[in-house]
């Protein structure tokens, strides 16, 4: 995101400025939507709020450093390998840790994800140190700034983020609607008991949800790292995407897009017109406003609301 | 096992909830291959608990089979996880929440993991109405259509033994009659064995070969369905009739209550 903000033209005329603001909103909304769909996937299949999503996304981004040295000279291969590793890490987290929480109270599972997040942060510092890293350099990729019509600019990584988000959502919608496993995932989310009666392996479905969630989160994490470097503060971006998912309604993918747009627009506009220091607060202000007015979110299921 | 090995055999089964509450005790029942067996009883008699003991759903309510054995094709299956029991060929049509409400009819039929080839066509063949409703969300179906979908989806799983919990609950008599006929068709055409739990004794005994009656967690009576239908107690308790003249529901209830108090 910092890359996109840095690309903002200085002293341009009003129209150019508003186009640049729109571009910034689009990029930030893409970030939130791509991260937010991870919250939605896990919540809607297993009713668990994964508060370690930010950390898992960060781990996937750090894995890019590892694959970058492994596939030196092939940035795309390194990127794909790291994304797939994210998928494996997510599924493994479910199978090793969260599987034992199935059938426990939802609050216990949520607390387990908090503990997991703290653990992952510690592991990342131990393995990769707390210094800022630049996976772009490791991959030998310079992240050029692209000029858009109207004088706006966007970094290549930010543009890739917008496109990846669109592709990820199209893929997820198609997966959930047209594939057997996607339909099973929706079925398990609606009624796990009945799903088990129909022979669906709940652990398999949940592991898949965790895998996909970390995969999409990892894509976001890697592209953000390519744009703006990589350090522990990435967790905050993951946490800021949570209001976006909740504003839309936690069990709705369409809602996650809408929520991401609302939160991103509020954030970009307040940063520009009021005070840049508000950046980290805005999503949570929107969240509080939403919880007061319509706690189940814009597109969420009203009767399924379970306040934890 | 006098009549050859039955498909399903419960032997002195006891189920305990939360380690202390005994819900059913000493339940012994047999379901022979190709039969329709009815399990009758009033509310709280232990019918659904018995079905759950067979289909592996006790664990979720912190209940267990603590005594006895559930054998399917001669293999012990008590306290096994539900998906494993489905994979062995036992499929349950539950009493409530029997379809996925936000999935379309067609999606409900393909969501399952069938044994062998997918058999969604079979569901449409047995219930042609489902084919017309293919694209409709299951939450918008009527009670009868929902029951058809639940039965169709269960059949699409490719079961050998179908467990049906309260086929008639909340449905109009005409619909119930039609569904009962379909159950017979499922048995006759597909050779699927059926264990039917019912409060509606006339419907159940009308299509069953054999019947069991449960009361207070025990099997108190069993026999040929036709003979059970003619049994004095059954006529009084479940058919609401006594020696020719019809009794009102209130009288029967009163009678049952006095029987409970005075043994």
Coordinates of C-alpha atoms in Angstrom, one line a residue:
Chain A
X1 CA 0.0 0.0 0.0
X2 CA 2.8 2.4 0.8
X3 CA 4.0 1.9 -2.7
X4 CA 0.7 3.0 -4.1
X5 CA 0.5 6.0 -1.8
X6 CA 4.1 6.9 -2.7
X7 CA 3.1 6.9 -6.4
X8 CA 0.6 9.7 -5.7
X9 CA 1.4 12.7 -7.9
X10 CA 2.3 15.9 -6.1
X11 CA 0.6 19.2 -6.9
X12 CA -1.5 17.8 -9.8
X13 CA -4.9 19.3 -10.7
X14 CA -8.1 18.2 -9.0
X15 CA -9.3 15.7 -11.5
X16 CA -5.9 13.9 -11.5
X17 CA -6.0 13.9 -7.7
X18 CA -9.5 12.4 -7.6
X19 CA -8.5 9.7 -10.1
X20 CA -5.4 9.0 -7.9
X21 CA -7.6 8.7 -4.9
X22 CA -10.0 6.3 -6.7
X23 CA -6.9 4.2 -7.7
X24 CA -5.7 4.2 -4.1
X25 CA -9.2 3.1 -2.9
X26 CA -9.3 0.3 -5.4
X27 CA -5.8 -1.0 -4.4
X28 CA -6.6 -0.8 -0.7
X29 CA -10.1 -2.4 -1.2
X30 CA -8.4 -5.2 -3.1
X31 CA -6.0 -5.8 -0.2
X32 CA -8.8 -5.9 2.3
X33 CA -11.1 -8.0 0.0
X34 CA -8.3 -10.5 -0.7
X35 CA -7.4 -10.9 2.9
X36 CA -11.0 -10.7 4.1
X37 CA -12.2 -13.6 2.0
X38 CA -10.0 -15.8 4.2
X39 CA -11.9 -14.8 7.3
X40 CA -15.2 -15.4 5.4
X41 CA -14.1 -18.9 4.1
X42 CA -13.2 -20.2 7.5
X43 CA -16.1 -18.5 9.3
X44 CA -18.7 -19.7 6.9
X45 CA -17.6 -23.3 6.8
X46 CA -16.8 -23.8 10.5
X47 CA -18.1 -20.7 12.4
X48 CA -14.6 -20.1 13.7
X49 CA -13.1 -16.6 13.6
X50 CA -9.5 -17.1 12.6
X51 CA -7.7 -14.3 14.5
X52 CA -4.4 -15.7 13.3
X53 CA -5.2 -14.9 9.7
X54 CA -2.9 -11.9 9.6
X55 CA 0.0 -14.0 11.0
X56 CA -0.7 -16.8 8.5
X57 CA -0.6 -14.3 5.7
X58 CA 2.6 -12.9 7.0
X59 CA 4.2 -16.4 7.2
X60 CA 3.2 -17.1 3.6
X61 CA 4.8 -13.8 2.6
X62 CA 8.0 -14.8 4.4
X63 CA 8.0 -18.1 2.7
X64 CA 8.5 -16.1 -0.5
X65 CA 11.9 -15.2 0.8
X66 CA 12.7 -18.8 1.2
X67 CA 11.4 -19.8 -2.2
X68 CA 13.1 -16.8 -3.8
X69 CA 16.5 -18.2 -2.9
X70 CA 15.4 -21.7 -4.0
X71 CA 14.1 -20.6 -7.4
X72 CA 16.6 -17.7 -8.0
X73 CA 16.0 -16.2 -11.5
X74 CA 12.4 -17.6 -11.7
X75 CA 10.3 -15.1 -9.8
X76 CA 7.0 -16.5 -11.0
X77 CA 7.9 -20.1 -10.0
X78 CA 9.0 -18.8 -6.6
X79 CA 5.8 -16.9 -6.2
X80 CA 3.6 -19.9 -7.2
X81 CA 5.6 -22.2 -4.9
X82 CA 5.2 -19.9 -2.0
X83 CA 1.4 -19.6 -2.6
X84 CA 1.1 -23.4 -2.7
X85 CA 3.1 -23.6 0.5
X86 CA 0.6 -21.2 2.0
X87 CA -2.2 -23.6 1.1
X88 CA -0.3 -26.5 2.7
X89 CA 0.5 -24.4 5.9
X90 CA -3.2 -23.5 6.2
X91 CA -4.4 -27.1 5.9
X92 CA -1.7 -28.2 8.3
X93 CA -2.7 -25.7 10.9
X94 CA -6.2 -27.1 10.8
X95 CA -5.2 -30.7 10.8
X96 CA -2.6 -30.4 13.6
X97 CA -4.2 -27.8 15.8
X98 CA -7.7 -26.7 15.0
X99 CA -9.0 -30.2 14.3
X100 CA -8.8 -30.9 18.0
X101 CA -11.0 -27.9 18.6
X102 CA -13.9 -29.2 16.5
X103 CA -16.9 -29.8 18.7
X104 CA -15.4 -27.5 21.4
X105 CA -17.0 -24.2 22.1
X106 CA -16.4 -21.6 19.4
X107 CA -14.8 -19.3 21.9
X108 CA -12.2 -21.9 22.7
X109 CA -11.3 -22.3 19.0
X110 CA -11.1 -18.5 18.6
X111 CA -8.7 -18.3 21.5
X112 CA -6.6 -21.1 20.0
X113 CA -6.2 -19.0 16.9
X114 CA -5.1 -16.0 19.1
X115 CA -2.4 -18.3 20.6
X116 CA -1.4 -19.6 17.2
X117 CA -1.0 -16.0 16.0
X118 CA 1.4 -15.1 18.9
X119 CA 3.3 -18.3 18.3
X120 CA 3.7 -17.6 14.6
X121 CA 4.9 -14.1 15.2
X122 CA 7.6 -15.5 17.5
X123 CA 8.6 -18.1 14.9
X124 CA 8.9 -15.5 12.2
X125 CA 11.2 -13.3 14.3
X126 CA 13.4 -16.3 15.2
X127 CA 13.7 -17.5 11.6
X128 CA 13.8 -14.3 9.6
X129 CA 14.7 -11.7 12.2
X130 CA 12.7 -8.5 13.0
X131 CA 14.4 -6.4 10.2
X132 CA 12.5 -5.3 7.2
X133 CA 13.1 -7.5 4.2
X134 CA 12.6 -7.0 0.5
X135 CA 11.4 -10.1 -1.3
X136 CA 11.3 -8.0 -4.5
X137 CA 15.1 -7.6 -4.4
X138 CA 15.6 -11.3 -3.6
X139 CA 13.5 -12.1 -6.7
X140 CA 15.3 -9.6 -8.8
X141 CA 12.1 -7.7 -9.5
X142 CA 12.0 -3.9 -9.5
X143 CA 8.2 -3.2 -9.2
X144 CA 8.0 -0.4 -11.8
X145 CA 5.4 2.3 -11.4
X146 CA 2.8 2.3 -14.2
X147 CA 1.1 5.4 -15.5
X148 CA -2.7 5.3 -15.8
X149 CA -4.9 7.7 -17.8
X150 CA -5.6 10.9 -16.0
X151 CA -2.1 11.2 -14.6
X152 CA -2.6 8.6 -11.9
X153 CA 0.1 6.1 -11.1
X154 CA 0.1 2.7 -9.7
X155 CA 2.9 0.3 -8.8
X156 CA 3.1 -2.9 -10.8
X157 CA 2.7 -4.9 -7.6
X158 CA -0.5 -2.9 -6.6
X159 CA -1.9 -3.5 -10.1
X160 CA -1.2 -7.2 -9.7
X161 CA -3.0 -7.1 -6.4
X162 CA -6.1 -5.7 -8.0
X163 CA -6.1 -8.3 -10.8
X164 CA -5.3 -11.1 -8.3
X165 CA -8.2 -10.1 -6.1
X166 CA -10.5 -10.2 -9.1
X167 CA -9.2 -13.6 -10.2
X168 CA -9.3 -15.0 -6.7
X169 CA -13.0 -14.0 -6.2
X170 CA -14.0 -15.2 -9.6
X171 CA -12.3 -18.5 -8.8
X172 CA -13.8 -18.8 -5.4
X173 CA -17.3 -18.1 -6.7
X174 CA -16.9 -20.7 -9.4
X175 CA -15.5 -23.2 -7.0
X176 CA -18.3 -22.8 -4.5
X177 CA -21.1 -22.9 -7.0
X178 CA -20.0 -25.4 -9.7
X179 CA -17.6 -27.9 -8.1
X180 CA -18.6 -30.8 -6.0
X181 CA -16.2 -29.9 -3.2
X182 CA -17.3 -26.3 -3.3
X183 CA -20.9 -27.4 -2.9
X184 CA -19.9 -29.7 -0.1
X185 CA -18.1 -26.8 1.6
X186 CA -21.3 -24.7 1.5
X187 CA -23.3 -27.7 2.8
X188 CA -20.9 -28.3 5.7
X189 CA -21.2 -24.6 6.6
X190 CA -25.0 -24.8 6.7
X191 CA -25.4 -28.0 8.6
X192 CA -22.4 -30.0 9.6
X193 CA -24.4 -32.8 11.1
X194 CA -26.4 -33.4 8.0
X195 CA -23.2 -33.1 5.9
X196 CA -21.6 -35.9 7.9
X197 CA -24.7 -38.0 7.4
X198 CA -24.3 -37.6 3.7
X199 CA -20.8 -38.9 3.9
X200 CA -19.0 -35.6 3.7
X201 CA -15.7 -35.7 5.7
X202 CA -15.9 -32.6 7.8
X203 CA -12.3 -32.5 8.6
X204 CA -11.4 -32.6 4.9
X205 CA -13.8 -29.7 4.1
X206 CA -12.5 -27.7 7.0
X207 CA -8.8 -28.3 6.1
X208 CA -9.6 -27.2 2.6
X209 CA -11.2 -24.0 3.9
X210 CA -8.2 -23.3 6.0
X211 CA -5.9 -24.1 3.1
X212 CA -7.8 -21.8 0.7
X213 CA -8.0 -19.1 3.3
X214 CA -4.2 -19.1 3.9
X215 CA -3.7 -19.4 0.1
X216 CA -5.6 -16.2 -0.7
X217 CA -4.2 -14.4 2.4
X218 CA -0.8 -15.4 1.3
X219 CA -1.3 -14.0 -2.2
X220 CA -2.2 -10.7 -0.6
X221 CA 0.7 -10.9 1.8
X222 CA 3.3 -11.6 -0.9
X223 CA 2.1 -8.9 -3.2
X224 CA 2.1 -6.3 -0.3
X225 CA 5.6 -7.5 0.5
X226 CA 6.7 -7.0 -3.1
X227 CA 5.2 -3.5 -3.1
X228 CA 6.3 -2.2 0.3
X229 CA 8.7 -4.6 1.9
X230 CA 8.1 -7.2 4.6
X231 CA 8.2 -6.9 8.4
X232 CA 6.1 -7.8 11.4
X233 CA 3.7 -4.9 11.0
X234 CA 2.0 -6.8 8.1
X235 CA -0.1 -8.4 10.9
X236 CA -1.8 -5.0 11.4
X237 CA -2.9 -5.0 7.7
X238 CA -4.4 -8.5 8.3
X239 CA -6.2 -7.2 11.3
X240 CA -7.5 -4.2 9.5
X241 CA -9.0 -6.4 6.8
X242 CA -11.2 -8.1 9.5
X243 CA -13.5 -5.1 9.9
X244 CA -14.0 -5.2 6.1
X245 CA -15.1 -8.8 6.3
X246 CA -17.3 -8.1 9.3
X247 CA -18.9 -5.0 7.8
X248 CA -20.0 -7.1 4.8
X249 CA -21.3 -9.9 7.0
X250 CA -18.9 -12.6 8.0
X251 CA -20.5 -15.4 6.0
X252 CA -20.8 -13.6 2.7
X253 CA -18.1 -13.3 0.0
X254 CA -20.1 -10.5 -1.8
X255 CA -20.3 -8.8 1.5
X256 CA -16.5 -9.0 1.9
X257 CA -16.1 -7.1 -1.3
X258 CA -18.6 -4.4 -0.3
X259 CA -17.2 -4.2 3.2
X260 CA -13.6 -3.8 1.7
X261 CA -14.8 -1.0 -0.5
X262 CA -16.5 0.9 2.3
X263 CA -13.6 0.5 4.7
X264 CA -11.0 1.4 2.1
X265 CA -12.9 4.4 0.8
X266 CA -13.3 5.7 4.4
X267 CA -9.7 5.1 5.1
X268 CA -8.2 6.7 2.0
X269 CA -10.5 9.8 2.1
X270 CA -9.9 10.4 5.8
X271 CA -6.1 10.0 5.4
X272 CA -6.2 12.5 2.5
X273 CA -8.7 15.1 3.9
X274 CA -8.3 14.8 7.7
X275 CA -5.2 13.3 9.1
X276 CA -2.9 10.5 7.9
X277 CA -2.4 9.3 11.5
X278 CA -6.0 8.1 11.4
X279 CA -5.0 5.2 9.0
X280 CA -5.0 2.4 11.5
X281 CA -8.1 3.6 13.4
X282 CA -10.5 4.1 10.5
X283 CA -11.4 0.4 9.8
X284 CA -12.3 -0.1 13.5
X285 CA -14.4 3.1 13.6
X286 CA -16.3 1.8 10.6
X287 CA -16.6 -1.6 12.4
X288 CA -18.0 0.0 15.6
X289 CA -20.5 2.0 13.6
X290 CA -21.6 -1.1 11.8
X291 CA -21.9 -3.2 14.9
X292 CA -24.1 -0.6 16.4
X293 CA -26.4 -0.2 13.4
X294 CA -26.5 -3.7 11.8
X295 CA -24.4 -6.3 13.7
X296 CA -24.9 -9.1 11.2
X297 CA -23.3 -7.0 8.5
X298 CA -24.5 -5.8 5.1
X299 CA -25.0 -9.2 3.5
X300 CA -24.6 -11.5 6.5
X301 CA -27.2 -14.0 7.7
X302 CA -29.2 -12.4 10.5
X303 CA -30.4 -15.4 12.5
X304 CA -27.0 -17.0 12.5
X305 CA -25.4 -14.2 14.4
X306 CA -23.6 -15.6 17.4
X307 CA -22.0 -12.9 19.5
X308 CA -18.8 -14.1 21.0
Chain B
X1 CA -29.9 -65.1 14.9
X2 CA -32.4 -67.7 14.0
X3 CA -33.3 -66.5 10.5
X4 CA -29.8 -66.3 9.2
X5 CA -27.5 -63.3 9.9
X6 CA -29.6 -60.1 9.9
X7 CA -28.2 -57.0 8.1
X8 CA -28.4 -55.0 11.3
X9 CA -28.5 -56.4 14.8
X10 CA -28.7 -54.5 18.1
X11 CA -27.9 -56.6 21.1
X12 CA -28.7 -55.4 24.6
X13 CA -27.8 -51.8 23.7
X14 CA -27.6 -49.2 26.4
X15 CA -27.0 -45.5 25.6
X16 CA -25.9 -43.1 28.3
X17 CA -25.9 -39.3 27.9
X18 CA -23.4 -37.2 29.8
X19 CA -22.1 -40.3 31.5
X20 CA -25.0 -40.5 33.9
X21 CA -28.4 -40.3 32.1
X22 CA -29.4 -43.7 30.6
X23 CA -31.7 -43.0 27.6
X24 CA -32.2 -46.5 26.3
X25 CA -31.5 -49.9 28.0
X26 CA -31.3 -53.5 26.9
X27 CA -32.5 -52.7 23.3
X28 CA -32.3 -55.8 21.1
X29 CA -33.6 -55.6 17.6
X30 CA -32.9 -57.2 14.2
X31 CA -33.4 -55.9 10.7
X32 CA -33.2 -58.6 8.0
X33 CA -32.0 -57.7 4.5
X34 CA -34.8 -56.5 2.3
X35 CA -37.3 -55.8 5.1
X36 CA -39.0 -52.7 6.2
X37 CA -38.9 -52.6 10.0
X38 CA -41.0 -50.1 12.0
X39 CA -39.8 -48.8 15.3
X40 CA -42.8 -47.3 17.2
X41 CA -43.2 -45.4 20.3
X42 CA -44.3 -42.1 21.8
X43 CA -42.2 -39.0 22.4
X44 CA -39.2 -39.7 24.6
X45 CA -39.5 -43.5 24.2
X46 CA -35.9 -43.7 22.9
X47 CA -36.5 -44.2 19.2
X48 CA -34.4 -41.4 18.0
X49 CA -31.6 -42.3 20.4
X50 CA -31.6 -45.8 19.1
X51 CA -31.3 -44.5 15.5
X52 CA -28.4 -42.3 16.6
X53 CA -26.7 -45.2 18.2
X54 CA -26.8 -46.9 14.8
X55 CA -25.9 -43.9 12.7
X56 CA -23.0 -42.7 14.9
X57 CA -24.4 -39.4 16.0
X58 CA -24.3 -39.9 19.8
X59 CA -20.8 -38.5 20.2
X60 CA -22.0 -35.0 19.4
X61 CA -24.4 -34.9 22.3
X62 CA -21.8 -36.4 24.7
X63 CA -23.6 -39.7 24.6
X64 CA -22.2 -43.2 24.1
X65 CA -23.2 -46.8 23.6
X66 CA -22.1 -48.0 27.0
X67 CA -23.3 -51.6 26.9
X68 CA -24.2 -54.1 24.2
X69 CA -23.3 -54.1 20.5
X70 CA -24.5 -52.7 17.2
X71 CA -23.6 -55.1 14.4
X72 CA -23.9 -54.3 10.7
X73 CA -23.2 -57.2 8.4
X74 CA -21.7 -58.9 11.4
X75 CA -19.2 -56.1 12.1
X76 CA -19.4 -54.0 15.2
X77 CA -20.1 -50.3 14.4
X78 CA -21.1 -48.7 17.7
X79 CA -19.4 -45.5 18.6
X80 CA -17.9 -45.1 15.1
X81 CA -17.9 -41.6 13.4
X82 CA -20.9 -40.8 11.2
X83 CA -19.1 -40.5 7.9
X84 CA -17.6 -43.9 8.3
X85 CA -21.0 -45.4 9.0
X86 CA -22.4 -43.7 5.9
X87 CA -19.5 -45.1 3.9
X88 CA -20.5 -48.6 5.1
X89 CA -23.9 -48.1 3.6
X90 CA -26.1 -46.9 6.4
X91 CA -27.8 -43.5 5.6
X92 CA -30.0 -41.6 8.0
X93 CA -32.9 -39.3 7.0
X94 CA -33.1 -37.2 10.2
X95 CA -36.3 -35.8 11.7
X96 CA -35.4 -32.1 11.4
X97 CA -32.9 -30.1 9.4
X98 CA -33.0 -32.8 6.7
X99 CA -31.9 -30.6 3.7
X100 CA -29.4 -27.8 3.2
X101 CA -31.7 -24.8 3.1
X102 CA -29.4 -22.4 1.1
X103 CA -28.5 -25.0 -1.5
X104 CA -30.7 -25.7 -4.5
X105 CA -32.4 -29.0 -4.9
X106 CA -29.8 -30.1 -7.5
X107 CA -27.0 -29.0 -5.2
X108 CA -28.5 -30.9 -2.3
X109 CA -28.4 -34.1 -4.4
X110 CA -24.7 -33.7 -5.5
X111 CA -23.3 -32.5 -2.2
X112 CA -23.2 -36.0 -0.8
X113 CA -20.3 -38.4 -1.1
X114 CA -21.9 -41.4 -2.7
X115 CA -20.8 -45.0 -2.4
X116 CA -19.9 -45.9 -5.9
X117 CA -21.3 -43.9 -8.8
X118 CA -23.2 -40.7 -8.2
X119 CA -27.0 -41.5 -8.3
X120 CA -28.7 -38.1 -8.4
X121 CA -30.7 -39.4 -11.4
X122 CA -32.2 -42.1 -9.2
X123 CA -33.7 -39.4 -6.9
X124 CA -35.3 -37.6 -9.8
X125 CA -36.6 -41.0 -11.1
X126 CA -38.2 -41.8 -7.7
X127 CA -39.5 -38.3 -7.1
X128 CA -40.2 -36.7 -10.5
X129 CA -41.4 -33.6 -8.7
X130 CA -37.8 -32.9 -7.6
X131 CA -36.7 -32.6 -11.3
X132 CA -39.2 -29.7 -11.7
X133 CA -37.8 -28.0 -8.6
X134 CA -34.2 -28.6 -9.5
X135 CA -33.1 -25.0 -9.4
X136 CA -35.2 -24.0 -6.3
X137 CA -33.5 -23.3 -3.0
X138 CA -34.4 -26.1 -0.6
X139 CA -35.4 -23.6 2.1
X140 CA -38.4 -22.6 0.0
X141 CA -39.7 -26.2 -0.4
X142 CA -42.9 -27.4 1.3
X143 CA -42.7 -30.0 4.0
X144 CA -43.6 -32.8 1.6
X145 CA -41.1 -31.7 -1.0
X146 CA -38.5 -31.3 1.6
X147 CA -39.1 -34.9 2.8
X148 CA -38.9 -36.1 -0.9
X149 CA -35.6 -34.3 -1.2
X150 CA -34.3 -35.7 2.0
X151 CA -35.2 -39.2 0.9
X152 CA -33.8 -38.6 -2.6
X153 CA -30.5 -37.3 -1.3
X154 CA -30.2 -40.3 1.0
X155 CA -30.9 -42.7 -1.9
X156 CA -28.3 -40.8 -3.9
X157 CA -25.8 -41.7 -1.3
X158 CA -26.2 -45.3 -2.4
X159 CA -27.3 -46.9 0.9
X160 CA -27.9 -50.5 1.8
X161 CA -29.8 -49.6 4.9
X162 CA -32.0 -46.5 5.1
X163 CA -32.9 -45.1 8.5
X164 CA -35.9 -42.8 8.4
X165 CA -36.7 -40.7 11.4
X166 CA -40.4 -39.6 11.6
X167 CA -41.4 -39.8 7.9
X168 CA -44.9 -38.4 8.7
X169 CA -44.1 -35.6 11.1
X170 CA -46.0 -32.4 10.3
X171 CA -47.2 -33.7 6.9
X172 CA -50.7 -34.0 5.5
X173 CA -52.2 -37.5 5.4
X174 CA -52.3 -37.6 1.6
X175 CA -48.6 -36.7 1.4
X176 CA -47.7 -39.3 4.1
X177 CA -49.6 -42.0 2.2
X178 CA -47.7 -41.1 -1.0
X179 CA -44.3 -41.1 0.8
X180 CA -45.1 -44.4 2.4
X181 CA -45.7 -45.9 -1.0
X182 CA -42.4 -44.5 -2.2
X183 CA -40.6 -46.2 0.7
X184 CA -42.1 -49.5 -0.4
X185 CA -41.0 -48.8 -4.0
X186 CA -37.4 -48.0 -2.7
X187 CA -37.4 -51.3 -1.0
X188 CA -39.0 -53.3 -3.8
X189 CA -37.1 -51.8 -6.7
X190 CA -33.7 -51.0 -5.2
X191 CA -33.6 -53.7 -2.6
X192 CA -32.8 -51.2 0.1
X193 CA -33.6 -52.3 3.6
X194 CA -35.4 -49.7 5.7
X195 CA -35.7 -49.0 9.4
X196 CA -38.6 -46.6 9.9
X197 CA -39.1 -44.7 13.2
X198 CA -42.6 -43.5 13.5
X199 CA -45.2 -42.2 15.9
X200 CA -47.9 -42.8 13.3
X201 CA -48.4 -46.5 13.9
X202 CA -51.0 -47.1 11.1
X203 CA -48.8 -45.7 8.4
X204 CA -45.7 -47.5 9.6
X205 CA -47.4 -50.9 10.2
X206 CA -49.1 -50.5 6.9
X207 CA -45.9 -50.9 5.0
X208 CA -43.6 -52.7 7.4
X209 CA -42.9 -56.4 7.7
X210 CA -41.9 -56.3 11.3
X211 CA -42.5 -53.9 14.1
X212 CA -40.9 -53.0 17.5
X213 CA -42.6 -50.9 20.1
X214 CA -40.4 -48.9 22.5
X215 CA -41.5 -47.4 25.8
X216 CA -39.3 -45.6 28.4
X217 CA -36.1 -46.6 26.7
X218 CA -36.9 -50.3 26.3
X219 CA -38.4 -52.5 23.6
X220 CA -41.6 -53.7 25.1
X221 CA -43.2 -55.5 22.2
X222 CA -42.2 -56.8 18.8
X223 CA -43.8 -59.0 16.2
X224 CA -45.1 -59.3 12.7
X225 CA -46.5 -55.9 11.5
X226 CA -49.9 -57.3 10.7
X227 CA -50.2 -59.0 14.1
X228 CA -48.9 -55.9 15.9
X229 CA -51.5 -53.9 14.1
X230 CA -54.2 -56.2 15.6
X231 CA -52.7 -56.2 19.0
X232 CA -55.0 -54.8 21.7
X233 CA -52.4 -52.5 23.3
X234 CA -51.3 -51.1 20.0
X235 CA -54.8 -50.4 19.0
X236 CA -55.4 -48.6 22.2
X237 CA -52.2 -46.6 22.5
X238 CA -51.3 -45.8 18.9
X239 CA -54.3 -46.3 16.8
X240 CA -56.6 -44.6 19.3
X241 CA -59.2 -47.4 19.1
X242 CA -60.6 -49.9 21.5
X243 CA -62.6 -53.0 20.5
X244 CA -64.6 -51.5 17.6
X245 CA -65.5 -48.1 19.1
X246 CA -63.2 -45.1 18.6
X247 CA -61.7 -43.6 21.7
X248 CA -61.0 -39.9 21.8
X249 CA -57.4 -38.8 22.1
X250 CA -58.1 -37.5 25.6
X251 CA -59.4 -40.8 26.8
X252 CA -56.4 -42.6 25.5
X253 CA -54.1 -40.1 27.0
X254 CA -55.9 -40.5 30.3
X255 CA -55.6 -44.2 30.1
X256 CA -51.9 -44.1 29.3
X257 CA -51.3 -41.8 32.2
X258 CA -53.1 -44.0 34.7
X259 CA -51.2 -47.0 33.3
X260 CA -47.9 -45.2 33.9
X261 CA -48.8 -44.3 37.5
X262 CA -50.2 -47.6 38.5
X263 CA -47.9 -49.8 36.5

